[in-house]
PDB file of C-alpha atoms in Angstrom:
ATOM      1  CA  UNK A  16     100.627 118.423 105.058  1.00  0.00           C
ATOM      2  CA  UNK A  17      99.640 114.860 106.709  1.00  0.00           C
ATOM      3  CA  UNK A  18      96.246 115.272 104.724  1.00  0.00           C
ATOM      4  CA  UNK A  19      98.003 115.293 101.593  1.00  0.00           C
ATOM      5  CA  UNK A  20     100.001 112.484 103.134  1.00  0.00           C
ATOM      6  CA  UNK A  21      96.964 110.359 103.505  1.00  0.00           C
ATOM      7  CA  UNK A  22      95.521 110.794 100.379  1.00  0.00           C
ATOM      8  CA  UNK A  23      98.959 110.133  98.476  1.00  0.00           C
ATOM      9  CA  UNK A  24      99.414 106.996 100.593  1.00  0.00           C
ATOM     10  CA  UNK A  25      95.805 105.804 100.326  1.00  0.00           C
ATOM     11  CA  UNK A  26      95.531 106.262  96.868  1.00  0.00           C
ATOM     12  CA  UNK A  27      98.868 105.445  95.776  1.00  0.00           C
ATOM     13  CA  UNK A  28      98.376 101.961  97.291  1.00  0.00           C
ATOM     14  CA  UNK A  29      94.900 101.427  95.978  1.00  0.00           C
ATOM     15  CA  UNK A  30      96.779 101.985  92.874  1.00  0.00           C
ATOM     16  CA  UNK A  31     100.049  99.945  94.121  1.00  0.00           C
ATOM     17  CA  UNK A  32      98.093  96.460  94.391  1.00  0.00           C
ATOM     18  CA  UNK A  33      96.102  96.898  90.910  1.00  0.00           C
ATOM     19  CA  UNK A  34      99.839  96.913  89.784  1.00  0.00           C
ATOM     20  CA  UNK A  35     101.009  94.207  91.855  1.00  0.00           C
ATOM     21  CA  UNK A  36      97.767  91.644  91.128  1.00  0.00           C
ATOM     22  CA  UNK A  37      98.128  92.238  87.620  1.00  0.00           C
ATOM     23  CA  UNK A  38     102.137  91.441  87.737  1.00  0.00           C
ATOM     24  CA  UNK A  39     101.548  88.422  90.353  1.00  0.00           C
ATOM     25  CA  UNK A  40      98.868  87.095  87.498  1.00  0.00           C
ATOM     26  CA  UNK A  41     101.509  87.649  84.452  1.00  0.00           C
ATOM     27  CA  UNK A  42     104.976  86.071  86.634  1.00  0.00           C
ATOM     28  CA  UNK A  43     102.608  83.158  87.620  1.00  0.00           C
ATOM     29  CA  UNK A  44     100.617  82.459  84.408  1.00  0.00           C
ATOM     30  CA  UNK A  45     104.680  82.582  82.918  1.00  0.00           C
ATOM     31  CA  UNK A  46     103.533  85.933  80.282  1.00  0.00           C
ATOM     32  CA  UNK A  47     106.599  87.835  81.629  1.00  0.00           C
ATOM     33  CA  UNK A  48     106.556  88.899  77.699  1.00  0.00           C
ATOM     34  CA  UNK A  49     103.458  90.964  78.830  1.00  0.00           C
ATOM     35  CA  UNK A  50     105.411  93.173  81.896  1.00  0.00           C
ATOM     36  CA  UNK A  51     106.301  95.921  79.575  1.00  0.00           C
ATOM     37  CA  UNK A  52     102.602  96.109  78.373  1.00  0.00           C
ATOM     38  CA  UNK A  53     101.327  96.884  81.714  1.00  0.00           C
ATOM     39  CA  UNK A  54     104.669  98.631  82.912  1.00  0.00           C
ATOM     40  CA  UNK A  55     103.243 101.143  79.536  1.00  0.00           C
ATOM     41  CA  UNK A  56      99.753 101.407  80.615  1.00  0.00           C
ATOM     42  CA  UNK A  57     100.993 102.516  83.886  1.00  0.00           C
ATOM     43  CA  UNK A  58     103.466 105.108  82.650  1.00  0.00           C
ATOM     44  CA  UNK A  59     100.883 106.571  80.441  1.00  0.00           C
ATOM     45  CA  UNK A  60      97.874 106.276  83.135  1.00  0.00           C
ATOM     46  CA  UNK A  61     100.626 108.256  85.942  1.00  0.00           C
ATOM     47  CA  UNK A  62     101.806 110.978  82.607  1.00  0.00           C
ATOM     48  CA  UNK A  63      98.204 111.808  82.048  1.00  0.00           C
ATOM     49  CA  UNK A  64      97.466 111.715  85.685  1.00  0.00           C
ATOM     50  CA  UNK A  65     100.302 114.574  86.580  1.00  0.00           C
ATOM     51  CA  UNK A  66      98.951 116.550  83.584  1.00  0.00           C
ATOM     52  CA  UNK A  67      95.502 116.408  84.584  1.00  0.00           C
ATOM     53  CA  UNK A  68      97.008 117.809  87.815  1.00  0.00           C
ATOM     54  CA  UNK A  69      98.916 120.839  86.336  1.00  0.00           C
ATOM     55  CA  UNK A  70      96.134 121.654  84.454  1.00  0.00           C
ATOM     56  CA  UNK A  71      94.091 122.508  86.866  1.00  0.00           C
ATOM     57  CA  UNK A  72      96.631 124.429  88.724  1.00  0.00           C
ATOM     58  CA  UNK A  73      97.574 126.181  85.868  1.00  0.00           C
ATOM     59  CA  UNK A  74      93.242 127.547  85.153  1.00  0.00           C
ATOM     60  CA  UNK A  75      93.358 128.443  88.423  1.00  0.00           C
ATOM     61  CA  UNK A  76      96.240 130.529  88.188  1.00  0.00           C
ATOM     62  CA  UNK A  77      96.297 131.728  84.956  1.00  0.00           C
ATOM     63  CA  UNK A  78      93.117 131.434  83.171  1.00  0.00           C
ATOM     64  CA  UNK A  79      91.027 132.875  85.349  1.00  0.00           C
ATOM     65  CA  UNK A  80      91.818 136.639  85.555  1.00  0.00           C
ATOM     66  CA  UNK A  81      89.155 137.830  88.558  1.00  0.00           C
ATOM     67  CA  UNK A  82      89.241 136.526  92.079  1.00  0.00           C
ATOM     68  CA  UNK A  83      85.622 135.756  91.796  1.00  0.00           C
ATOM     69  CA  UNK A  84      86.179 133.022  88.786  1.00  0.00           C
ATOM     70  CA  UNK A  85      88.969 131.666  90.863  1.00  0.00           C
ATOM     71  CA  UNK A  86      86.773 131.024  93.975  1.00  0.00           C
ATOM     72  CA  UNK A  87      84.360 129.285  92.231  1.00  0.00           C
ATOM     73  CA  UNK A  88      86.433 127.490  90.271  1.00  0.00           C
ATOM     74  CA  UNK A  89      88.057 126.347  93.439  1.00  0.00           C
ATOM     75  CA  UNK A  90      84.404 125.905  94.631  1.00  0.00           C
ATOM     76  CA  UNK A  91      83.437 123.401  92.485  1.00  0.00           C
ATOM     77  CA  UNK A  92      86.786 121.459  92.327  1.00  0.00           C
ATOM     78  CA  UNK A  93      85.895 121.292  96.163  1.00  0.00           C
ATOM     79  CA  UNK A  94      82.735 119.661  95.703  1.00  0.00           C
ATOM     80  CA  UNK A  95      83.966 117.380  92.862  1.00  0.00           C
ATOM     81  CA  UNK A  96      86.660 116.459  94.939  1.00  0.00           C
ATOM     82  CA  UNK A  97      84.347 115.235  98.230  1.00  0.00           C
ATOM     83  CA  UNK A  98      82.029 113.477  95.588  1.00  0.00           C
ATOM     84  CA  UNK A  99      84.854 111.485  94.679  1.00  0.00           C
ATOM     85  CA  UNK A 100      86.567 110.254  97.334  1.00  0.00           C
ATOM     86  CA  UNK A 101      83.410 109.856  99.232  1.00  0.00           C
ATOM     87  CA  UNK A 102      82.465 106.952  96.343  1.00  0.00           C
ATOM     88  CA  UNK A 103      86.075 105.471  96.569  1.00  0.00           C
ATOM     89  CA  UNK A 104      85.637 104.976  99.950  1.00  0.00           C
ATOM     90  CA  UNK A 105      82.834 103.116  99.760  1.00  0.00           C
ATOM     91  CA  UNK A 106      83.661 101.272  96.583  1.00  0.00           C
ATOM     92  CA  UNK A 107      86.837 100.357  97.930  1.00  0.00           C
ATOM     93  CA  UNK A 108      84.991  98.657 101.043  1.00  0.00           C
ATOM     94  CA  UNK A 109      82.560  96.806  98.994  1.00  0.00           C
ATOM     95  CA  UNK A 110      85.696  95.459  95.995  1.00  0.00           C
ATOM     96  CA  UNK A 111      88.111  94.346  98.393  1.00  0.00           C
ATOM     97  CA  UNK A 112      87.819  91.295  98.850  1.00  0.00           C
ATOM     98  CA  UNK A 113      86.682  90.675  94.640  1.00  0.00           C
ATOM     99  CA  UNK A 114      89.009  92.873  93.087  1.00  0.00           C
ATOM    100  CA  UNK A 115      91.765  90.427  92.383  1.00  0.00           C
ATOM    101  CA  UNK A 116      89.325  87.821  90.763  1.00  0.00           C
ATOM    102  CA  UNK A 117      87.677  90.417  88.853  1.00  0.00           C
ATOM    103  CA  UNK A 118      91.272  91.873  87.434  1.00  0.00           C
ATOM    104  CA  UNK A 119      92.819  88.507  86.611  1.00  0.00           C
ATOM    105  CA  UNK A 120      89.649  88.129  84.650  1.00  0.00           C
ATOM    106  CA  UNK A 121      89.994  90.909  82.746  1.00  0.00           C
ATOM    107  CA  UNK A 122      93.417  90.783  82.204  1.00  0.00           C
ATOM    108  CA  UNK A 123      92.981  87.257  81.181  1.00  0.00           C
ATOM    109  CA  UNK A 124      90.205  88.424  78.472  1.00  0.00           C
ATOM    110  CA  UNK A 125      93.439  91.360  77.469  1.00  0.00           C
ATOM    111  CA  UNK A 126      95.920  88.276  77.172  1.00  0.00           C
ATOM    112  CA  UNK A 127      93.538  86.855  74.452  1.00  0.00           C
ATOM    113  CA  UNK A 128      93.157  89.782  72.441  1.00  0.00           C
ATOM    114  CA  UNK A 129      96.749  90.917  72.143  1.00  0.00           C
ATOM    115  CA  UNK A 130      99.182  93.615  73.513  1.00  0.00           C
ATOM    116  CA  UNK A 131      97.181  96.737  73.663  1.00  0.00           C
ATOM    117  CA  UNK A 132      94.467  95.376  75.041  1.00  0.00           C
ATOM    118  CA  UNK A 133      97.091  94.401  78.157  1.00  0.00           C
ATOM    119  CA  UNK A 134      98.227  98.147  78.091  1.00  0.00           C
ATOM    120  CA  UNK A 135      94.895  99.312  78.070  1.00  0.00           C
ATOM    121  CA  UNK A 136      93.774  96.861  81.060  1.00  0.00           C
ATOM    122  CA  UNK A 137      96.854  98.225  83.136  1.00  0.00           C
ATOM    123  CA  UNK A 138      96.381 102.107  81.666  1.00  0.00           C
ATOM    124  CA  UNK A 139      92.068 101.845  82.789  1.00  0.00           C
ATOM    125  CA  UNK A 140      93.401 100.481  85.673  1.00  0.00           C
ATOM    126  CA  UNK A 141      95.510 103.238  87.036  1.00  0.00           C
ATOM    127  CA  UNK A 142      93.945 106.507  85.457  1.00  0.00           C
ATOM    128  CA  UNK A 143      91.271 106.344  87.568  1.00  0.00           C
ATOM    129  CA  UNK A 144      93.045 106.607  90.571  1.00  0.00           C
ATOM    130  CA  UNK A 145      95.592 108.915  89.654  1.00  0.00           C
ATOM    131  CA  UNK A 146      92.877 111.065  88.081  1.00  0.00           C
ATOM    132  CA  UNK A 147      91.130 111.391  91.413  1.00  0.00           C
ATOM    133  CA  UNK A 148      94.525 111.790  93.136  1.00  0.00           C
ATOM    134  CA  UNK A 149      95.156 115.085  91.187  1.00  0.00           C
ATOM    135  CA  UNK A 150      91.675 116.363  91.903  1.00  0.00           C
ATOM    136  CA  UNK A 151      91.877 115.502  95.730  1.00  0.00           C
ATOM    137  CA  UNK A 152      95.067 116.710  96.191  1.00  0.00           C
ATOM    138  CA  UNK A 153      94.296 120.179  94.317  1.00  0.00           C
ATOM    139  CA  UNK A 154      91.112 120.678  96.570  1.00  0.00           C
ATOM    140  CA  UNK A 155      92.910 119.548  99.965  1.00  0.00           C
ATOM    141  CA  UNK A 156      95.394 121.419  99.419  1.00  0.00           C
ATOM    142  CA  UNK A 157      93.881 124.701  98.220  1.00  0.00           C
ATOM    143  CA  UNK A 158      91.510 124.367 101.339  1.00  0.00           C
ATOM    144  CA  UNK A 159      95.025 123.805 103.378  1.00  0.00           C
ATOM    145  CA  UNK A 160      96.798 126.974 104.597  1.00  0.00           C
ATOM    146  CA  UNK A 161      99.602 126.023 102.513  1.00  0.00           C
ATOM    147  CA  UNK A 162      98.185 125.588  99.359  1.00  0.00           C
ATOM    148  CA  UNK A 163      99.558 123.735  96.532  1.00  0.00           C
ATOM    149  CA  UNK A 164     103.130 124.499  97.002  1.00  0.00           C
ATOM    150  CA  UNK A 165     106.858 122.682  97.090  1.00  0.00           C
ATOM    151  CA  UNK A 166     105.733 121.051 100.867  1.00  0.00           C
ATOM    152  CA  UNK A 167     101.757 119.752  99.494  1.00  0.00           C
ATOM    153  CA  UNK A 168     103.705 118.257  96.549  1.00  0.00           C
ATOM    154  CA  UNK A 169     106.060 116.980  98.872  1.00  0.00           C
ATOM    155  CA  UNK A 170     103.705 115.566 101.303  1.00  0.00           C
ATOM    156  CA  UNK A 171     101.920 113.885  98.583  1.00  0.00           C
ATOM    157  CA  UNK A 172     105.041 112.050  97.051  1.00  0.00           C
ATOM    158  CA  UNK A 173     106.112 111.212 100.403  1.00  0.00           C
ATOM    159  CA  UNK A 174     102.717 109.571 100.574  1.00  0.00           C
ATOM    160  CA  UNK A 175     102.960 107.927  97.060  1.00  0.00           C
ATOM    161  CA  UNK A 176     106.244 106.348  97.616  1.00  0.00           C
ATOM    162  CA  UNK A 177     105.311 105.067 101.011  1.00  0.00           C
ATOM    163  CA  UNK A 178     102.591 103.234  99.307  1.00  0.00           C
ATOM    164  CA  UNK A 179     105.168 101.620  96.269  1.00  0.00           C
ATOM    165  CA  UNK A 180     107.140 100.509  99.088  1.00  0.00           C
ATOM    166  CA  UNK A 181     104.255  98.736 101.654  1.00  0.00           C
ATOM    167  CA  UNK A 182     103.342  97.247  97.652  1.00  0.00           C
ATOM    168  CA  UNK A 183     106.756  96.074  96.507  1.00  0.00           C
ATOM    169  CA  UNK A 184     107.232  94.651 100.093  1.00  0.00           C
ATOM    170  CA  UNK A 185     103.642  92.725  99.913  1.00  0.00           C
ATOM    171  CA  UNK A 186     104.387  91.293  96.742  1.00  0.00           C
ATOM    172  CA  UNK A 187     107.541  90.199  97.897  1.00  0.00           C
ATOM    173  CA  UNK A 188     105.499  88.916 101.080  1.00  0.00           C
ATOM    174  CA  UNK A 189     108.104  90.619 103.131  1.00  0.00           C
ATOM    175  CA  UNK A 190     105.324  92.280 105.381  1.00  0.00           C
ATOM    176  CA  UNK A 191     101.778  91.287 105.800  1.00  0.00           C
ATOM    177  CA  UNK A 192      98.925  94.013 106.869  1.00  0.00           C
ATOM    178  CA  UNK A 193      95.127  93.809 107.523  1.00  0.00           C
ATOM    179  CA  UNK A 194      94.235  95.760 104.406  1.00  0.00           C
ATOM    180  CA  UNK A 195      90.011  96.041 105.554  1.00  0.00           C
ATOM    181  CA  UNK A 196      91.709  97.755 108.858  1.00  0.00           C
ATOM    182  CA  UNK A 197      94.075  99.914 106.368  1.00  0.00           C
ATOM    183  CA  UNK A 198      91.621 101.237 104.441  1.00  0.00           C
ATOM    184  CA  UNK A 199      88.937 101.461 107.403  1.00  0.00           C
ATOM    185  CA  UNK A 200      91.339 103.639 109.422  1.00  0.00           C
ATOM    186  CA  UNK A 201      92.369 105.876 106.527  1.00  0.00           C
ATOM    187  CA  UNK A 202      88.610 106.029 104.912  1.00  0.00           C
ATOM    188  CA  UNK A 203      87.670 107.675 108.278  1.00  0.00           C
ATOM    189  CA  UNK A 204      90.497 110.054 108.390  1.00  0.00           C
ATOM    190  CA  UNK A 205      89.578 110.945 104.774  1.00  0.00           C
ATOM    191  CA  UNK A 206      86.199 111.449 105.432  1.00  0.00           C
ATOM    192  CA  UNK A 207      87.310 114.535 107.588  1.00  0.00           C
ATOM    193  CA  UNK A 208      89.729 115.510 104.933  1.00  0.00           C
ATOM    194  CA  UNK A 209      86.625 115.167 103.042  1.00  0.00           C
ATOM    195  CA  UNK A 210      84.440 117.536 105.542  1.00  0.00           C
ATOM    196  CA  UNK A 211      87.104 119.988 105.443  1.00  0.00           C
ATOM    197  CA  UNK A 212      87.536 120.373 101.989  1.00  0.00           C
ATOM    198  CA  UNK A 213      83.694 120.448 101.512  1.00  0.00           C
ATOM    199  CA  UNK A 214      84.018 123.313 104.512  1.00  0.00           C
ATOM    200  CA  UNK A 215      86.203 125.187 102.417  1.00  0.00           C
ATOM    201  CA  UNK A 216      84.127 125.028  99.157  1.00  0.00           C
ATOM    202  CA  UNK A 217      81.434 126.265 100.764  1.00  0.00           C
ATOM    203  CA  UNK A 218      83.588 129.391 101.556  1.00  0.00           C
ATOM    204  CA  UNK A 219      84.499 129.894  98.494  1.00  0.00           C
ATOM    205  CA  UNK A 220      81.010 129.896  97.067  1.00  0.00           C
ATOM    206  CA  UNK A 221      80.372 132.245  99.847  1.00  0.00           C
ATOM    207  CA  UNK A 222      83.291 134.504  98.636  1.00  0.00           C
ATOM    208  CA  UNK A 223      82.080 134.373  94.623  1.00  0.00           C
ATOM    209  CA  UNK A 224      78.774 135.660  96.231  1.00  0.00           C
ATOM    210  CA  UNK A 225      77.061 132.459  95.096  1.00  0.00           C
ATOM    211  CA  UNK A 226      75.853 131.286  98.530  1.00  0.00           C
ATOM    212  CA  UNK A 227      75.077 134.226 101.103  1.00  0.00           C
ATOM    213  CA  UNK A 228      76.364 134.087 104.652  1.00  0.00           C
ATOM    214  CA  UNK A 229      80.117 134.824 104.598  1.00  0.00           C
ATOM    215  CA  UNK A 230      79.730 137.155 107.536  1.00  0.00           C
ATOM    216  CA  UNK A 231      77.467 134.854 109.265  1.00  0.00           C
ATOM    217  CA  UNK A 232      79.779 133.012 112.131  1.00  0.00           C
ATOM    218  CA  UNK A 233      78.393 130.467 114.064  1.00  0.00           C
ATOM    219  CA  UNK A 234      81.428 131.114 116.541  1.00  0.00           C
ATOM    220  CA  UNK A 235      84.694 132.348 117.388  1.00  0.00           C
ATOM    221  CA  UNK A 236      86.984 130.450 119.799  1.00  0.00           C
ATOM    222  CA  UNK A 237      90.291 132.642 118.546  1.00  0.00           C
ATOM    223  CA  UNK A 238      90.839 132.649 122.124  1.00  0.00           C
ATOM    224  CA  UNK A 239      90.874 128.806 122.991  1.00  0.00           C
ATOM    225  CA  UNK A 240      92.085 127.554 119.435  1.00  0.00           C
ATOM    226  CA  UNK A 241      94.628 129.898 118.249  1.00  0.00           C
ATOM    227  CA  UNK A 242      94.750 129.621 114.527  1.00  0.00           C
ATOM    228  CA  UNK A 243      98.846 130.699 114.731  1.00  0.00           C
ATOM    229  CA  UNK A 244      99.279 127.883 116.858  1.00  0.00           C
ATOM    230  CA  UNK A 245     101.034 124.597 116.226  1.00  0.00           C
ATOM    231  CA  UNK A 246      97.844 122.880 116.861  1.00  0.00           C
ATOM    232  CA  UNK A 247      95.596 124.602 114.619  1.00  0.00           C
ATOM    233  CA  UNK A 248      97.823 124.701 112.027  1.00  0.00           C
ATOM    234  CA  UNK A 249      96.936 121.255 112.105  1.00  0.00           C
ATOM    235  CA  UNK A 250      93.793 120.647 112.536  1.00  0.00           C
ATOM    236  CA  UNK A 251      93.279 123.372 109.696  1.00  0.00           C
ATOM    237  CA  UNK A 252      95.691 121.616 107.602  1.00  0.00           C
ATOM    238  CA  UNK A 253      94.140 118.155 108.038  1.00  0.00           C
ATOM    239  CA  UNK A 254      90.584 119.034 108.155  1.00  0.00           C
ATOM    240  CA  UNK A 255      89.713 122.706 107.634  1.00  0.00           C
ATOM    241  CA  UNK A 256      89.086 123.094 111.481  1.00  0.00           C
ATOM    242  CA  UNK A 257      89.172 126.601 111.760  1.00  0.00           C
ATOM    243  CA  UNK A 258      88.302 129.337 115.117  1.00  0.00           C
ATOM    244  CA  UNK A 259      85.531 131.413 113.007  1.00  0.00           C
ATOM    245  CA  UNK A 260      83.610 129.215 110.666  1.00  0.00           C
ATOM    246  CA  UNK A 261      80.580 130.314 108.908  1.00  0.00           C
ATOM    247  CA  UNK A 262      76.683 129.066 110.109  1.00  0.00           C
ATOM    248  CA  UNK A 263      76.678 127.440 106.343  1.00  0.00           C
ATOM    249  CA  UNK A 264      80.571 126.149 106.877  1.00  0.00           C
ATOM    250  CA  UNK A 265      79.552 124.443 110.135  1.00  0.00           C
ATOM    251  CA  UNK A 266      76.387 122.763 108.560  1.00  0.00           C
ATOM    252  CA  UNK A 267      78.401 121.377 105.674  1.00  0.00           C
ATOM    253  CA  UNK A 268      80.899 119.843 107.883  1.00  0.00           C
ATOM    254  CA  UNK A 269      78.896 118.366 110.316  1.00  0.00           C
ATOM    255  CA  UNK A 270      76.008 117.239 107.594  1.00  0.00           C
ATOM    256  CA  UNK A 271      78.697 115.472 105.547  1.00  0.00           C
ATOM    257  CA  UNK A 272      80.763 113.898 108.306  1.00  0.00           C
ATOM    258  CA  UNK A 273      78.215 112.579 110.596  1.00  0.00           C
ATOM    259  CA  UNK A 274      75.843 110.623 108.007  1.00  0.00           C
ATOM    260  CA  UNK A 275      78.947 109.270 106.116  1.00  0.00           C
ATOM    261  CA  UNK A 276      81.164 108.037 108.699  1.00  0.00           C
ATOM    262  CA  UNK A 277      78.291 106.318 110.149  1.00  0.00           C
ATOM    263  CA  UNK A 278      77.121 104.923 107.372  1.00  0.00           C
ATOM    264  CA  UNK A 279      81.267 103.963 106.918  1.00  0.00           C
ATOM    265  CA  UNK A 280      81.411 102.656 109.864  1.00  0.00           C
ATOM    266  CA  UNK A 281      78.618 100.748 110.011  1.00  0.00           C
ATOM    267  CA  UNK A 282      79.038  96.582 109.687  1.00  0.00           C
ATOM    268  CA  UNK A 283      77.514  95.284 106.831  1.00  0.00           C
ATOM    269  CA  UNK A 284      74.742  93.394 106.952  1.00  0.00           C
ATOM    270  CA  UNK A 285      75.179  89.919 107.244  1.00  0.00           C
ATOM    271  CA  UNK A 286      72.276  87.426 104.827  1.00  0.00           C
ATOM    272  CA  UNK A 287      69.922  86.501 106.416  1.00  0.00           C
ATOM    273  CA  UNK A 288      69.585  82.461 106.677  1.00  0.00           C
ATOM    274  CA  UNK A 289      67.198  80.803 105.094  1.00  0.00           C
ATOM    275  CA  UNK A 290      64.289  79.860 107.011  1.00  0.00           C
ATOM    276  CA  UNK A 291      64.131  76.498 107.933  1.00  0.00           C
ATOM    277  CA  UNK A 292      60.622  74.508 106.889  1.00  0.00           C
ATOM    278  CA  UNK A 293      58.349  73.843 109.563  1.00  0.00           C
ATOM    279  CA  UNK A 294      57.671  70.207 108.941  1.00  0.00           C
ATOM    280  CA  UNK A 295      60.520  67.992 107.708  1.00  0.00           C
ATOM    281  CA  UNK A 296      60.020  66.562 104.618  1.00  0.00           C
ATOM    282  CA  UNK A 297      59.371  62.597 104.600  1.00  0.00           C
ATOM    283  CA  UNK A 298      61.791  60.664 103.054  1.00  0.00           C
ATOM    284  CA  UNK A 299      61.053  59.122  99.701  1.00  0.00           C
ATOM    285  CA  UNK A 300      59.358  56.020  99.328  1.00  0.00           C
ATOM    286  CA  UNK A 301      62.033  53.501  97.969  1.00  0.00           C
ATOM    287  CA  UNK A 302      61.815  52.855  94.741  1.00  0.00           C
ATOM    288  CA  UNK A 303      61.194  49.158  93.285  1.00  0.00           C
ATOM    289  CA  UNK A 304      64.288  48.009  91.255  1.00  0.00           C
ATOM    290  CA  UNK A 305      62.081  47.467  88.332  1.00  0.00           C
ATOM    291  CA  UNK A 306      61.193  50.647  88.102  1.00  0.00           C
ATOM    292  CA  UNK A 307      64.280  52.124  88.816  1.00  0.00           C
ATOM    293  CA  UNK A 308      65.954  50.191  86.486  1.00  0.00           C
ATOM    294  CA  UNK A 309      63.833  51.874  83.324  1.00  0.00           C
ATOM    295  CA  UNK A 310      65.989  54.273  81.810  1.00  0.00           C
ATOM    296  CA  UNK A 311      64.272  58.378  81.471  1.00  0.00           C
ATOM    297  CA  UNK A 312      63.496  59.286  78.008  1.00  0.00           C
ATOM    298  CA  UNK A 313      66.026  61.841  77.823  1.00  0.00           C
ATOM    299  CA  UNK A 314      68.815  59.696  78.729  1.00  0.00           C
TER     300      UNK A 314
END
């Protein structure tokens, strides 16, 4: 449940603030005319969004007729799933501090052109992270014991409209957060959601019979972490931890999570300084007022 959580409240505030810098940008710039342009985008971006969503649920459980399809189906979701929050991650570390500039830009380009082009700005804005929303949360939950039922759609709302409200609250200016610490906390707990889910594709390639292995545990610590247990619950929920994994399972995990939290981690590099010349340069000689007094030719 808390992984769907996280990746409600992460991505519904990456979201949240697109909304909120575009609607800062139209209140200030006085194009309040605009608001239900945007507001339009964003209805139609969060409509397509849940669709996307129940369409996947919906060829999972009633397209594909075998178990096998369904596995790998759920397989590759998996996968597609890791590859995509592992990028917005990363591009979310790297835009942060540019985003706003580079939206007001754009939506200032929209304002020229007319009112679609404002709906479209908001609509482009939003789809993509309500698209990967729906894909994440089908693939964490799936690879949750739960699966995507009534408490994994509840645990992602509950997520969502946390993130409307820390939003609505700093556009108001009624709270004030470190946003690089937000979203440096949370990218490392999804990076384990991430792991787990990749974990859990993995098994189900095993089960479709497309990877070999499924037999194959590297241990079982049923004893120590009982999976019935209020504590493996969660750290199954949350990250696919689980008391028998697979050799191929364990690789995954730990071959994904190591690499890319360190790399996550990691500081940035700073620029290097430029080097400074080894012998000063002389000042010029003055220049006699005659001289300086002729005008250039391309003056």
């Amino acid at each position: 449940m808390f992984a769907t959580y996280l990746i409600g409240l992460r991505e519904g505030l990456e979201a949240t603030l697109v909304v909120s810098i575009l609607v800062a940008f139209l209140v200030k710039s006085q194009r309040r005319d605009r608001l239900p342009q945007v507001w339009a985008g964003v209805g139609l971006a969060v409509a397509l969004s849940v669709g996307f969503g129940s369409l996947i649920q919906y060829t999972s459980t009633s397209l594909l007729r075998t178990s096998e399809s369904r596995e790998l189906f759920e397989a590759v979701t998996s996968v597609a799933a890791v590859v995509f929050v592992t990028w917005m991650i990363f591009w979310m570390r790297r835009a942060a501090r540019t985003i706003a500039g580079e939206l007001r830009g754009k939506l200032t380009d929209a304002l020229a052109v007319g009112s679609l082009a404002v709906a479209g700005m908001a609509f482009l804005a939003v789809i993509r992270e309500g698209l990967e929303t729906a894909l994440i949360f089908y693939a964490a939950a799936e690879s949750a014991a739960g699966g995507t039922g009534p408490g994994s759609l509840l645990a992602l709302a509950g997520g969502i409209a946390t993130a409307v409200v820390i939003g609505f609250l700093l556009y108001r200016s009624a709270v004030r957060i470190n946003l690089s610490r937000f979203f440096t906390w949370t990218g490392a707990l999804l990076i384990l959601v991430a792991a787990g889910i990749l974990k859990y594709g993995v098994h189900d390639f095993q089960e479709a019979g497309v990877l070999p292995g499924l037999n194959d545990l590297a241990f079982d610590i049923s004893n120590t972490l009982d999976p019935g247990s209020w504590y493996g619950a969660l750290l199954a929920g949350m990250f696919n931890v689980t008391a028998a994994p697979t050799v191929l399972e364990l690789v995954a995990w730990v071959a994904y999570a190591v690499p890319v939290l360190v790399l996550f981690l990691r500081k940035p590099a700073q620029p290097a300084k430029p080097a400074e010349p080894a012998h000063p340069t002389p000042p010029a000689e003055p220049v006699p007022a005659d001289v300086a007094a002729v005008p250039s030719p391309r003056s």
